[in-house]
Amino acid sequence: MATGPGGSVLVLTNPDDVTTDLVLRILADRRVPVVRLDPGTDLHAGAALTAAYGTGGQRGTLRTASRELDLTRVRSVWTRRPSPFDGPPELDGQERRFAGSQALWGVGGILASLSGAHYVNHPWNNRAAEYKPAQLATARHSGLSVPDTLITNDPRQAREFAALHAGAVVYKPLWNTPYAVDGRAQQVWVREVRPHEITAAVSTCPHLFQAKVEKAFDVRLTAVGNRLFAARIDSPDLDWRQRQSLMECAPIAVPDPVARAVCAYLTAFRLTFGAFDFAVTAAGDWYFLECNPNGQWAWQPGPITESIAHAIADQLQKGPEL
């Protein structure tokens, strides 16, 4: 690929994010300068960030242990997996919460407002695209098939929905909220539910129920700009994430109507990257389940993973559209 505009690529992620290394090695081979930062922790460990706004324009600097970055010379920002803004670890209570909140709105605001930078993805667009109700509505408007879905805190409505679909419905959480039992982290997987299993506990918060798709297999479709990389997933589990050691993956072609709808979906949310999950029936119908705007992708077969890494590197190298 031809060399893009000057300036550095700013990568926002935690130090344990090994997926990032796949892309950074490609950028290093291309001699594209990169600054890696975990703003939620590095700014408590010697890094410094300054931004100025006024009649003279906008300017700023980021100083890390190894370099100083002119924020007006950032060509791209890759928002990968930065740590949360929890505040300095040496503080406690409300002081730490105050410092963490100020960092979120201050540091987060600065890094999300770099004039002229190309974001993959912009953090505010990521957040907007993480709401499952918005995903379902946008998928429909974009031309994707969506299973019948009910989001409610009314147990009666939930039971009626399950009965309407002959009991063949699944429950999935609206957000993967951390949950622990006896100090051990628990994962809430997608599971089938019957009408009699729906109790008054539904009234405590909204629940998402969805008609079960009689699928032949799953598909993970990773979109980077207008480039689509799809993997067929065969798994004995309703939720293939539950026992990934048992699943089998292979590349699969994307039907043209699905490809067009996926691109329309990305445009609607102003995303460059998206990890889409589909359930595919024996008849070949693709049903949209969800899209993680910052999903993992390096677990896929080597050729797919390598292609995705190069596509992301291409986006980061090219910078903003001229």
PDB file of C-alpha atoms in Angstrom:
ATOM      1  CA  MET A   1       0.000   0.000   0.000  1.00  0.00           C
ATOM      2  CA  ALA A   2       1.266   3.513  -0.744  1.00  0.00           C
ATOM      3  CA  THR A   3       2.514   5.561   2.175  1.00  0.00           C
ATOM      4  CA  GLY A   4      -0.231   7.709   3.699  1.00  0.00           C
ATOM      5  CA  PRO A   5      -0.009  11.203   5.170  1.00  0.00           C
ATOM      6  CA  GLY A   6       2.576  12.074   7.782  1.00  0.00           C
ATOM      7  CA  GLY A   7       1.990  11.886  11.491  1.00  0.00           C
ATOM      8  CA  SER A   8       1.769   9.174  14.093  1.00  0.00           C
ATOM      9  CA  VAL A   9      -0.827   6.535  14.787  1.00  0.00           C
ATOM     10  CA  LEU A  10      -2.110   6.753  18.363  1.00  0.00           C
ATOM     11  CA  VAL A  11      -3.185   3.383  19.767  1.00  0.00           C
ATOM     12  CA  LEU A  12      -5.317   3.425  22.910  1.00  0.00           C
ATOM     13  CA  THR A  13      -5.251   0.077  24.661  1.00  0.00           C
ATOM     14  CA  ASN A  14      -4.165  -1.775  27.785  1.00  0.00           C
ATOM     15  CA  PRO A  15      -0.702  -3.393  28.068  1.00  0.00           C
ATOM     16  CA  ASP A  16      -2.142  -6.945  28.013  1.00  0.00           C
ATOM     17  CA  ASP A  17      -3.875  -6.508  24.650  1.00  0.00           C
ATOM     18  CA  VAL A  18      -1.818  -8.903  22.527  1.00  0.00           C
ATOM     19  CA  THR A  19      -4.212  -8.590  19.562  1.00  0.00           C
ATOM     20  CA  THR A  20      -2.914  -5.056  19.032  1.00  0.00           C
ATOM     21  CA  ASP A  21       0.606  -6.400  18.511  1.00  0.00           C
ATOM     22  CA  LEU A  22      -0.471  -8.110  15.276  1.00  0.00           C
ATOM     23  CA  VAL A  23      -1.302  -4.741  13.727  1.00  0.00           C
ATOM     24  CA  LEU A  24       1.613  -2.867  15.285  1.00  0.00           C
ATOM     25  CA  ARG A  25       4.103  -5.301  13.722  1.00  0.00           C
ATOM     26  CA  ILE A  26       2.636  -4.553  10.285  1.00  0.00           C
ATOM     27  CA  LEU A  27       2.845  -0.796  10.883  1.00  0.00           C
ATOM     28  CA  ALA A  28       6.439  -1.181  12.082  1.00  0.00           C
ATOM     29  CA  ASP A  29       7.337  -3.031   8.876  1.00  0.00           C
ATOM     30  CA  ARG A  30       5.823  -0.114   6.929  1.00  0.00           C
ATOM     31  CA  ARG A  31       7.796   2.386   9.063  1.00  0.00           C
ATOM     32  CA  VAL A  32       4.629   4.094  10.261  1.00  0.00           C
ATOM     33  CA  PRO A  33       5.295   5.849  13.617  1.00  0.00           C
ATOM     34  CA  VAL A  34       3.090   4.590  16.455  1.00  0.00           C
ATOM     35  CA  VAL A  35       2.465   5.791  20.011  1.00  0.00           C
ATOM     36  CA  ARG A  36       0.770   3.286  22.300  1.00  0.00           C
ATOM     37  CA  LEU A  37      -1.048   4.651  25.335  1.00  0.00           C
ATOM     38  CA  ASP A  38      -3.320   3.310  28.052  1.00  0.00           C
ATOM     39  CA  PRO A  39      -4.763   6.645  29.217  1.00  0.00           C
ATOM     40  CA  GLY A  40      -6.562   5.184  32.222  1.00  0.00           C
ATOM     41  CA  THR A  41      -3.273   4.019  33.771  1.00  0.00           C
ATOM     42  CA  ASP A  42      -0.309   5.644  31.983  1.00  0.00           C
ATOM     43  CA  LEU A  43      -1.269   9.155  33.081  1.00  0.00           C
ATOM     44  CA  HIS A  44      -0.816   7.953  36.676  1.00  0.00           C
ATOM     45  CA  ALA A  45       2.619   6.549  35.846  1.00  0.00           C
ATOM     46  CA  GLY A  46       4.509   9.503  34.403  1.00  0.00           C
ATOM     47  CA  ALA A  47       2.743  10.249  31.125  1.00  0.00           C
ATOM     48  CA  ALA A  48       1.385  13.785  30.676  1.00  0.00           C
ATOM     49  CA  LEU A  49      -1.294  15.201  28.400  1.00  0.00           C
ATOM     50  CA  THR A  50      -1.904  18.888  27.638  1.00  0.00           C
ATOM     51  CA  ALA A  51      -4.373  20.559  25.272  1.00  0.00           C
ATOM     52  CA  ALA A  52      -4.944  24.259  24.569  1.00  0.00           C
ATOM     53  CA  TYR A  53      -7.840  25.948  22.765  1.00  0.00           C
ATOM     54  CA  GLY A  54      -8.203  29.598  21.856  1.00  0.00           C
ATOM     55  CA  THR A  55      -7.868  32.271  19.242  1.00  0.00           C
ATOM     56  CA  GLY A  56      -4.578  30.731  18.139  1.00  0.00           C
ATOM     57  CA  GLY A  57      -6.315  27.453  17.314  1.00  0.00           C
ATOM     58  CA  GLN A  58      -6.031  24.044  18.936  1.00  0.00           C
ATOM     59  CA  ARG A  59      -2.810  22.413  20.005  1.00  0.00           C
ATOM     60  CA  GLY A  60      -1.601  19.812  22.454  1.00  0.00           C
ATOM     61  CA  THR A  61       1.130  17.403  23.462  1.00  0.00           C
ATOM     62  CA  LEU A  62       1.327  13.900  24.869  1.00  0.00           C
ATOM     63  CA  ARG A  63       4.506  12.974  26.733  1.00  0.00           C
ATOM     64  CA  THR A  64       5.269   9.344  27.487  1.00  0.00           C
ATOM     65  CA  ALA A  65       8.378   7.661  28.862  1.00  0.00           C
ATOM     66  CA  SER A  66       9.799   7.282  25.353  1.00  0.00           C
ATOM     67  CA  ARG A  67       8.558  10.212  23.256  1.00  0.00           C
ATOM     68  CA  GLU A  68       6.632  13.453  22.903  1.00  0.00           C
ATOM     69  CA  LEU A  69       3.703  13.544  20.493  1.00  0.00           C
ATOM     70  CA  ASP A  70       2.300  16.675  18.869  1.00  0.00           C
ATOM     71  CA  LEU A  71      -1.461  16.107  18.969  1.00  0.00           C
ATOM     72  CA  THR A  72      -1.904  18.118  15.776  1.00  0.00           C
ATOM     73  CA  ARG A  73       0.223  15.488  14.010  1.00  0.00           C
ATOM     74  CA  VAL A  74      -1.891  12.419  14.770  1.00  0.00           C
ATOM     75  CA  ARG A  75      -3.020  10.784  11.534  1.00  0.00           C
ATOM     76  CA  SER A  76      -5.162   8.031  13.118  1.00  0.00           C
ATOM     77  CA  VAL A  77      -6.473   6.904  16.489  1.00  0.00           C
ATOM     78  CA  TRP A  78      -7.172   3.228  17.133  1.00  0.00           C
ATOM     79  CA  THR A  79      -9.517   2.869  20.096  1.00  0.00           C
ATOM     80  CA  ARG A  80      -8.852  -0.742  21.035  1.00  0.00           C
ATOM     81  CA  ARG A  81      -9.167  -1.820  24.677  1.00  0.00           C
ATOM     82  CA  PRO A  82      -8.055   1.004  26.995  1.00  0.00           C
ATOM     83  CA  SER A  83      -8.416   0.514  30.740  1.00  0.00           C
ATOM     84  CA  PRO A  84     -11.259   2.347  32.491  1.00  0.00           C
ATOM     85  CA  PHE A  85     -10.596   5.719  34.098  1.00  0.00           C
ATOM     86  CA  ASP A  86     -10.593   4.468  37.702  1.00  0.00           C
ATOM     87  CA  GLY A  87      -8.419   7.210  39.176  1.00  0.00           C
ATOM     88  CA  PRO A  88      -4.966   7.052  40.799  1.00  0.00           C
ATOM     89  CA  PRO A  89      -4.561   3.805  42.789  1.00  0.00           C
ATOM     90  CA  GLU A  90      -3.022   5.647  45.734  1.00  0.00           C
ATOM     91  CA  LEU A  91      -6.293   7.512  46.326  1.00  0.00           C
ATOM     92  CA  ASP A  92      -9.390   6.113  48.014  1.00  0.00           C
ATOM     93  CA  GLY A  93     -13.095   6.790  48.103  1.00  0.00           C
ATOM     94  CA  GLN A  94     -14.548   9.948  46.666  1.00  0.00           C
ATOM     95  CA  GLU A  95     -11.126  11.441  45.882  1.00  0.00           C
ATOM     96  CA  ARG A  96     -10.346   8.550  43.567  1.00  0.00           C
ATOM     97  CA  ARG A  97     -13.817   8.646  42.024  1.00  0.00           C
ATOM     98  CA  PHE A  98     -13.469  12.403  41.476  1.00  0.00           C
ATOM     99  CA  ALA A  99     -10.062  12.046  39.802  1.00  0.00           C
ATOM    100  CA  GLY A 100     -11.305   9.164  37.643  1.00  0.00           C
ATOM    101  CA  SER A 101     -14.347  11.140  36.536  1.00  0.00           C
ATOM    102  CA  GLN A 102     -12.249  14.185  35.671  1.00  0.00           C
ATOM    103  CA  ALA A 103      -9.920  11.972  33.626  1.00  0.00           C
ATOM    104  CA  LEU A 104     -12.836  10.424  31.743  1.00  0.00           C
ATOM    105  CA  TRP A 105     -14.284  13.789  30.762  1.00  0.00           C
ATOM    106  CA  GLY A 106     -10.957  15.586  30.354  1.00  0.00           C
ATOM    107  CA  VAL A 107      -8.497  13.056  28.939  1.00  0.00           C
ATOM    108  CA  GLY A 108     -11.247  11.147  27.160  1.00  0.00           C
ATOM    109  CA  GLY A 109     -12.551  14.368  25.671  1.00  0.00           C
ATOM    110  CA  ILE A 110      -9.137  15.497  24.439  1.00  0.00           C
ATOM    111  CA  LEU A 111      -8.316  12.168  22.808  1.00  0.00           C
ATOM    112  CA  ALA A 112     -11.740  12.027  21.146  1.00  0.00           C
ATOM    113  CA  SER A 113     -11.367  15.533  19.679  1.00  0.00           C
ATOM    114  CA  LEU A 114      -8.124  15.411  17.694  1.00  0.00           C
ATOM    115  CA  SER A 115      -8.862  17.556  14.680  1.00  0.00           C
ATOM    116  CA  GLY A 116      -8.168  15.823  11.378  1.00  0.00           C
ATOM    117  CA  ALA A 117      -7.452  12.377  12.859  1.00  0.00           C
ATOM    118  CA  HIS A 118      -9.064   9.213  11.458  1.00  0.00           C
ATOM    119  CA  TYR A 119     -10.711   7.173  14.242  1.00  0.00           C
ATOM    120  CA  VAL A 120     -11.035   3.379  14.193  1.00  0.00           C
ATOM    121  CA  ASN A 121     -13.566   3.678  15.754  1.00  0.00           C
ATOM    122  CA  HIS A 122     -14.390   6.983  17.369  1.00  0.00           C
ATOM    123  CA  PRO A 123     -15.073   6.172  21.053  1.00  0.00           C
ATOM    124  CA  TRP A 124     -18.381   8.034  21.068  1.00  0.00           C
ATOM    125  CA  ASN A 125     -19.545   6.123  18.005  1.00  0.00           C
ATOM    126  CA  ASN A 126     -18.491   2.897  19.718  1.00  0.00           C
ATOM    127  CA  ARG A 127     -20.625   3.749  22.723  1.00  0.00           C
ATOM    128  CA  ALA A 128     -23.670   4.632  20.640  1.00  0.00           C
ATOM    129  CA  ALA A 129     -23.342   1.364  18.706  1.00  0.00           C
ATOM    130  CA  GLU A 130     -23.122  -0.782  21.829  1.00  0.00           C
ATOM    131  CA  TYR A 131     -26.807  -0.402  22.763  1.00  0.00           C
ATOM    132  CA  LYS A 132     -28.571  -3.572  21.623  1.00  0.00           C
ATOM    133  CA  PRO A 133     -31.928  -1.858  20.971  1.00  0.00           C
ATOM    134  CA  ALA A 134     -30.121   0.596  18.665  1.00  0.00           C
ATOM    135  CA  GLN A 135     -28.345  -2.303  16.971  1.00  0.00           C
ATOM    136  CA  LEU A 136     -31.606  -4.106  16.254  1.00  0.00           C
ATOM    137  CA  ALA A 137     -33.332  -0.972  14.961  1.00  0.00           C
ATOM    138  CA  THR A 138     -30.373  -0.044  12.754  1.00  0.00           C
ATOM    139  CA  ALA A 139     -29.999  -3.590  11.437  1.00  0.00           C
ATOM    140  CA  ARG A 140     -33.645  -3.567  10.325  1.00  0.00           C
ATOM    141  CA  HIS A 141     -33.331  -0.164   8.656  1.00  0.00           C
ATOM    142  CA  SER A 142     -30.138  -1.306   6.927  1.00  0.00           C
ATOM    143  CA  GLY A 143     -31.847  -4.290   5.322  1.00  0.00           C
ATOM    144  CA  LEU A 144     -30.726  -7.116   7.611  1.00  0.00           C
ATOM    145  CA  SER A 145     -33.112  -9.822   8.801  1.00  0.00           C
ATOM    146  CA  VAL A 146     -33.661  -9.673  12.569  1.00  0.00           C
ATOM    147  CA  PRO A 147     -35.317 -12.402  14.688  1.00  0.00           C
ATOM    148  CA  ASP A 148     -38.484 -11.368  16.523  1.00  0.00           C
ATOM    149  CA  THR A 149     -37.229  -9.696  19.694  1.00  0.00           C
ATOM    150  CA  LEU A 150     -38.861  -8.404  22.873  1.00  0.00           C
ATOM    151  CA  ILE A 151     -37.179  -6.177  25.465  1.00  0.00           C
ATOM    152  CA  THR A 152     -39.337  -5.804  28.567  1.00  0.00           C
ATOM    153  CA  ASN A 153     -39.513  -5.745  32.336  1.00  0.00           C
ATOM    154  CA  ASP A 154     -43.099  -7.022  32.243  1.00  0.00           C
ATOM    155  CA  PRO A 155     -43.226 -10.775  33.095  1.00  0.00           C
ATOM    156  CA  ARG A 156     -46.660 -11.162  31.508  1.00  0.00           C
ATOM    157  CA  GLN A 157     -45.474  -9.697  28.210  1.00  0.00           C
ATOM    158  CA  ALA A 158     -42.406 -11.944  28.323  1.00  0.00           C
ATOM    159  CA  ARG A 159     -44.460 -15.096  28.943  1.00  0.00           C
ATOM    160  CA  GLU A 160     -46.873 -14.195  26.148  1.00  0.00           C
ATOM    161  CA  PHE A 161     -43.952 -13.642  23.775  1.00  0.00           C
ATOM    162  CA  ALA A 162     -42.472 -17.032  24.667  1.00  0.00           C
ATOM    163  CA  ALA A 163     -45.837 -18.747  24.231  1.00  0.00           C
ATOM    164  CA  LEU A 164     -46.385 -17.037  20.876  1.00  0.00           C
ATOM    165  CA  HIS A 165     -43.150 -18.585  19.626  1.00  0.00           C
ATOM    166  CA  ALA A 166     -44.047 -22.034  20.974  1.00  0.00           C
ATOM    167  CA  GLY A 167     -41.572 -21.657  23.790  1.00  0.00           C
ATOM    168  CA  ALA A 168     -38.634 -21.495  21.372  1.00  0.00           C
ATOM    169  CA  VAL A 169     -37.085 -18.280  22.672  1.00  0.00           C
ATOM    170  CA  VAL A 170     -33.702 -17.367  24.081  1.00  0.00           C
ATOM    171  CA  TYR A 171     -32.610 -14.882  26.718  1.00  0.00           C
ATOM    172  CA  LYS A 172     -29.491 -12.756  26.386  1.00  0.00           C
ATOM    173  CA  PRO A 173     -28.242  -9.890  28.562  1.00  0.00           C
ATOM    174  CA  LEU A 174     -28.405  -6.342  27.232  1.00  0.00           C
ATOM    175  CA  TRP A 175     -24.859  -5.732  28.487  1.00  0.00           C
ATOM    176  CA  ASN A 176     -22.120  -8.003  29.795  1.00  0.00           C
ATOM    177  CA  THR A 177     -22.178  -6.552  33.285  1.00  0.00           C
ATOM    178  CA  PRO A 178     -19.520  -8.033  35.621  1.00  0.00           C
ATOM    179  CA  TYR A 179     -21.219 -10.548  37.914  1.00  0.00           C
ATOM    180  CA  ALA A 180     -19.640 -12.691  40.610  1.00  0.00           C
ATOM    181  CA  VAL A 181     -20.853 -15.485  42.874  1.00  0.00           C
ATOM    182  CA  ASP A 182     -18.760 -16.146  45.996  1.00  0.00           C
ATOM    183  CA  GLY A 183     -16.050 -13.965  44.509  1.00  0.00           C
ATOM    184  CA  ARG A 184     -15.865 -15.926  41.253  1.00  0.00           C
ATOM    185  CA  ALA A 185     -16.670 -14.154  37.989  1.00  0.00           C
ATOM    186  CA  GLN A 186     -19.663 -15.568  36.124  1.00  0.00           C
ATOM    187  CA  GLN A 187     -20.571 -15.317  32.447  1.00  0.00           C
ATOM    188  CA  VAL A 188     -24.211 -15.042  31.407  1.00  0.00           C
ATOM    189  CA  TRP A 189     -24.514 -17.069  28.210  1.00  0.00           C
ATOM    190  CA  VAL A 190     -27.343 -17.019  25.701  1.00  0.00           C
ATOM    191  CA  ARG A 191     -29.821 -19.692  26.834  1.00  0.00           C
ATOM    192  CA  GLU A 192     -33.226 -21.069  25.926  1.00  0.00           C
ATOM    193  CA  VAL A 193     -36.134 -20.208  28.215  1.00  0.00           C
ATOM    194  CA  ARG A 194     -39.654 -21.647  28.513  1.00  0.00           C
ATOM    195  CA  PRO A 195     -42.753 -19.649  29.464  1.00  0.00           C
ATOM    196  CA  HIS A 196     -42.936 -21.268  32.919  1.00  0.00           C
ATOM    197  CA  GLU A 197     -39.337 -20.228  33.666  1.00  0.00           C
ATOM    198  CA  ILE A 198     -40.177 -16.534  33.318  1.00  0.00           C
ATOM    199  CA  THR A 199     -40.890 -15.272  36.824  1.00  0.00           C
ATOM    200  CA  ALA A 200     -41.658 -11.975  38.544  1.00  0.00           C
ATOM    201  CA  ALA A 201     -37.891 -11.394  38.710  1.00  0.00           C
ATOM    202  CA  VAL A 202     -38.129 -10.046  35.162  1.00  0.00           C
ATOM    203  CA  SER A 203     -39.660  -6.892  36.639  1.00  0.00           C
ATOM    204  CA  THR A 204     -36.347  -5.944  38.285  1.00  0.00           C
ATOM    205  CA  CYS A 205     -34.804  -4.747  34.992  1.00  0.00           C
ATOM    206  CA  PRO A 206     -35.285  -4.975  31.226  1.00  0.00           C
ATOM    207  CA  HIS A 207     -34.689  -8.438  29.737  1.00  0.00           C
ATOM    208  CA  LEU A 208     -34.082  -9.284  26.086  1.00  0.00           C
ATOM    209  CA  PHE A 209     -35.975 -12.287  24.701  1.00  0.00           C
ATOM    210  CA  GLN A 210     -35.573 -13.379  21.115  1.00  0.00           C
ATOM    211  CA  ALA A 211     -37.188 -15.999  18.888  1.00  0.00           C
ATOM    212  CA  LYS A 212     -34.732 -18.872  18.511  1.00  0.00           C
ATOM    213  CA  VAL A 213     -33.355 -19.181  14.997  1.00  0.00           C
ATOM    214  CA  GLU A 214     -33.197 -22.792  13.823  1.00  0.00           C
ATOM    215  CA  LYS A 215     -29.693 -22.298  12.545  1.00  0.00           C
ATOM    216  CA  ALA A 216     -27.445 -24.589  10.555  1.00  0.00           C
ATOM    217  CA  PHE A 217     -24.368 -22.666  11.686  1.00  0.00           C
ATOM    218  CA  ASP A 218     -23.166 -19.265  12.947  1.00  0.00           C
ATOM    219  CA  VAL A 219     -21.118 -16.641  11.146  1.00  0.00           C
ATOM    220  CA  ARG A 220     -18.736 -14.061  12.560  1.00  0.00           C
ATOM    221  CA  LEU A 221     -18.383 -11.306   9.981  1.00  0.00           C
ATOM    222  CA  THR A 222     -15.620  -8.792  10.657  1.00  0.00           C
ATOM    223  CA  ALA A 223     -15.951  -5.557   8.710  1.00  0.00           C
ATOM    224  CA  VAL A 224     -13.069  -3.105   8.238  1.00  0.00           C
ATOM    225  CA  GLY A 225     -14.268  -0.248   6.077  1.00  0.00           C
ATOM    226  CA  ASN A 226     -15.785  -1.854   2.990  1.00  0.00           C
ATOM    227  CA  ARG A 227     -13.720  -5.038   3.380  1.00  0.00           C
ATOM    228  CA  LEU A 228     -15.591  -7.993   4.860  1.00  0.00           C
ATOM    229  CA  PHE A 229     -14.068 -11.141   6.373  1.00  0.00           C
ATOM    230  CA  ALA A 230     -16.495 -13.906   7.316  1.00  0.00           C
ATOM    231  CA  ALA A 231     -15.971 -17.170   9.189  1.00  0.00           C
ATOM    232  CA  ARG A 232     -18.486 -19.999   9.396  1.00  0.00           C
ATOM    233  CA  ILE A 233     -18.711 -21.367  12.947  1.00  0.00           C
ATOM    234  CA  ASP A 234     -19.919 -24.884  13.666  1.00  0.00           C
ATOM    235  CA  SER A 235     -20.479 -25.485  17.373  1.00  0.00           C
ATOM    236  CA  PRO A 236     -22.494 -27.946  19.483  1.00  0.00           C
ATOM    237  CA  ASP A 237     -23.569 -25.043  21.731  1.00  0.00           C
ATOM    238  CA  LEU A 238     -26.333 -22.490  21.292  1.00  0.00           C
ATOM    239  CA  ASP A 239     -23.754 -19.833  22.266  1.00  0.00           C
ATOM    240  CA  TRP A 240     -20.510 -20.769  20.504  1.00  0.00           C
ATOM    241  CA  ARG A 241     -18.494 -18.573  22.871  1.00  0.00           C
ATOM    242  CA  GLN A 242     -19.239 -20.937  25.758  1.00  0.00           C
ATOM    243  CA  ARG A 243     -16.839 -23.690  24.651  1.00  0.00           C
ATOM    244  CA  GLN A 244     -14.688 -22.264  21.912  1.00  0.00           C
ATOM    245  CA  SER A 245     -12.422 -25.321  22.021  1.00  0.00           C
ATOM    246  CA  LEU A 246     -15.289 -27.342  20.489  1.00  0.00           C
ATOM    247  CA  MET A 247     -16.099 -25.037  17.580  1.00  0.00           C
ATOM    248  CA  GLU A 248     -14.778 -25.286  14.037  1.00  0.00           C
ATOM    249  CA  CYS A 249     -14.208 -22.249  11.804  1.00  0.00           C
ATOM    250  CA  ALA A 250     -13.744 -21.858   8.074  1.00  0.00           C
ATOM    251  CA  PRO A 251     -13.942 -18.916   5.647  1.00  0.00           C
ATOM    252  CA  ILE A 252     -17.308 -18.338   4.004  1.00  0.00           C
ATOM    253  CA  ALA A 253     -18.515 -16.008   1.254  1.00  0.00           C
ATOM    254  CA  VAL A 254     -20.884 -13.184   2.184  1.00  0.00           C
ATOM    255  CA  PRO A 255     -24.083 -12.880   0.088  1.00  0.00           C
ATOM    256  CA  ASP A 256     -24.266  -9.561  -1.747  1.00  0.00           C
ATOM    257  CA  PRO A 257     -27.487  -8.365  -0.002  1.00  0.00           C
ATOM    258  CA  VAL A 258     -25.904  -9.028   3.407  1.00  0.00           C
ATOM    259  CA  ALA A 259     -22.696  -7.237   2.384  1.00  0.00           C
ATOM    260  CA  ARG A 260     -24.636  -4.161   1.244  1.00  0.00           C
ATOM    261  CA  ALA A 261     -26.681  -4.122   4.451  1.00  0.00           C
ATOM    262  CA  VAL A 262     -23.571  -4.462   6.619  1.00  0.00           C
ATOM    263  CA  CYS A 263     -21.972  -1.467   4.885  1.00  0.00           C
ATOM    264  CA  ALA A 264     -25.199   0.520   5.395  1.00  0.00           C
ATOM    265  CA  TYR A 265     -25.145  -0.429   9.088  1.00  0.00           C
ATOM    266  CA  LEU A 266     -21.559   0.804   9.501  1.00  0.00           C
ATOM    267  CA  THR A 267     -22.449   4.047   7.754  1.00  0.00           C
ATOM    268  CA  ALA A 268     -25.459   4.605  10.011  1.00  0.00           C
ATOM    269  CA  PHE A 269     -23.305   4.325  13.148  1.00  0.00           C
ATOM    270  CA  ARG A 270     -20.266   6.027  11.526  1.00  0.00           C
ATOM    271  CA  LEU A 271     -18.119   2.977  12.212  1.00  0.00           C
ATOM    272  CA  THR A 272     -14.993   1.828  10.397  1.00  0.00           C
ATOM    273  CA  PHE A 273     -14.852  -1.515  12.228  1.00  0.00           C
ATOM    274  CA  GLY A 274     -17.572  -3.915  13.341  1.00  0.00           C
ATOM    275  CA  ALA A 275     -17.739  -7.569  14.444  1.00  0.00           C
ATOM    276  CA  PHE A 276     -21.124  -8.948  13.361  1.00  0.00           C
ATOM    277  CA  ASP A 277     -22.727 -12.184  14.524  1.00  0.00           C
ATOM    278  CA  PHE A 278     -25.249 -13.998  12.324  1.00  0.00           C
ATOM    279  CA  ALA A 279     -27.258 -17.195  12.621  1.00  0.00           C
ATOM    280  CA  VAL A 280     -27.677 -18.907   9.233  1.00  0.00           C
ATOM    281  CA  THR A 281     -30.489 -21.346   8.508  1.00  0.00           C
ATOM    282  CA  ALA A 282     -30.357 -24.462   6.338  1.00  0.00           C
ATOM    283  CA  ALA A 283     -32.164 -22.445   3.663  1.00  0.00           C
ATOM    284  CA  GLY A 284     -29.316 -19.920   3.629  1.00  0.00           C
ATOM    285  CA  ASP A 285     -31.083 -17.060   5.431  1.00  0.00           C
ATOM    286  CA  TRP A 286     -28.740 -14.839   7.447  1.00  0.00           C
ATOM    287  CA  TYR A 287     -30.234 -13.460  10.685  1.00  0.00           C
ATOM    288  CA  PHE A 288     -28.485 -10.568  12.414  1.00  0.00           C
ATOM    289  CA  LEU A 289     -27.882 -11.214  16.123  1.00  0.00           C
ATOM    290  CA  GLU A 290     -25.600  -8.359  17.165  1.00  0.00           C
ATOM    291  CA  CYS A 291     -22.614  -6.222  16.218  1.00  0.00           C
ATOM    292  CA  ASN A 292     -19.773  -5.513  18.625  1.00  0.00           C
ATOM    293  CA  PRO A 293     -18.163  -2.269  17.404  1.00  0.00           C
ATOM    294  CA  ASN A 294     -14.939  -3.256  19.166  1.00  0.00           C
ATOM    295  CA  GLY A 295     -15.072  -7.047  19.020  1.00  0.00           C
ATOM    296  CA  GLN A 296     -12.177  -9.462  19.228  1.00  0.00           C
ATOM    297  CA  TRP A 297     -11.016 -11.024  15.959  1.00  0.00           C
ATOM    298  CA  ALA A 298      -7.607 -12.654  16.449  1.00  0.00           C
ATOM    299  CA  TRP A 299      -9.133 -16.017  17.484  1.00  0.00           C
ATOM    300  CA  GLN A 300     -10.206 -16.770  13.908  1.00  0.00           C
ATOM    301  CA  PRO A 301      -8.282 -19.002  11.467  1.00  0.00           C
ATOM    302  CA  GLY A 302      -4.834 -17.668  10.607  1.00  0.00           C
ATOM    303  CA  PRO A 303      -5.568 -16.417   7.076  1.00  0.00           C
ATOM    304  CA  ILE A 304      -8.645 -14.487   8.248  1.00  0.00           C
ATOM    305  CA  THR A 305      -6.848 -13.025  11.254  1.00  0.00           C
ATOM    306  CA  GLU A 306      -3.907 -11.948   9.086  1.00  0.00           C
ATOM    307  CA  SER A 307      -6.217 -10.325   6.527  1.00  0.00           C
ATOM    308  CA  ILE A 308      -8.078  -8.399   9.234  1.00  0.00           C
ATOM    309  CA  ALA A 309      -4.807  -7.196  10.762  1.00  0.00           C
ATOM    310  CA  HIS A 310      -3.635  -5.863   7.397  1.00  0.00           C
ATOM    311  CA  ALA A 311      -6.997  -4.195   6.734  1.00  0.00           C
ATOM    312  CA  ILE A 312      -6.842  -2.393  10.081  1.00  0.00           C
ATOM    313  CA  ALA A 313      -3.243  -1.376   9.421  1.00  0.00           C
ATOM    314  CA  ASP A 314      -4.322   0.028   6.046  1.00  0.00           C
ATOM    315  CA  GLN A 315      -7.002   2.131   7.737  1.00  0.00           C
ATOM    316  CA  LEU A 316      -4.602   3.460  10.358  1.00  0.00           C
ATOM    317  CA  GLN A 317      -1.866   4.191   7.844  1.00  0.00           C
ATOM    318  CA  LYS A 318      -4.038   6.093   5.393  1.00  0.00           C
ATOM    319  CA  GLY A 319      -5.344   8.521   7.986  1.00  0.00           C
ATOM    320  CA  PRO A 320      -8.321  10.791   7.267  1.00  0.00           C
ATOM    321  CA  GLU A 321      -9.969  10.961   3.891  1.00  0.00           C
ATOM    322  CA  LEU A 322      -8.648  13.969   1.978  1.00  0.00           C
TER     323      LEU A 322
END
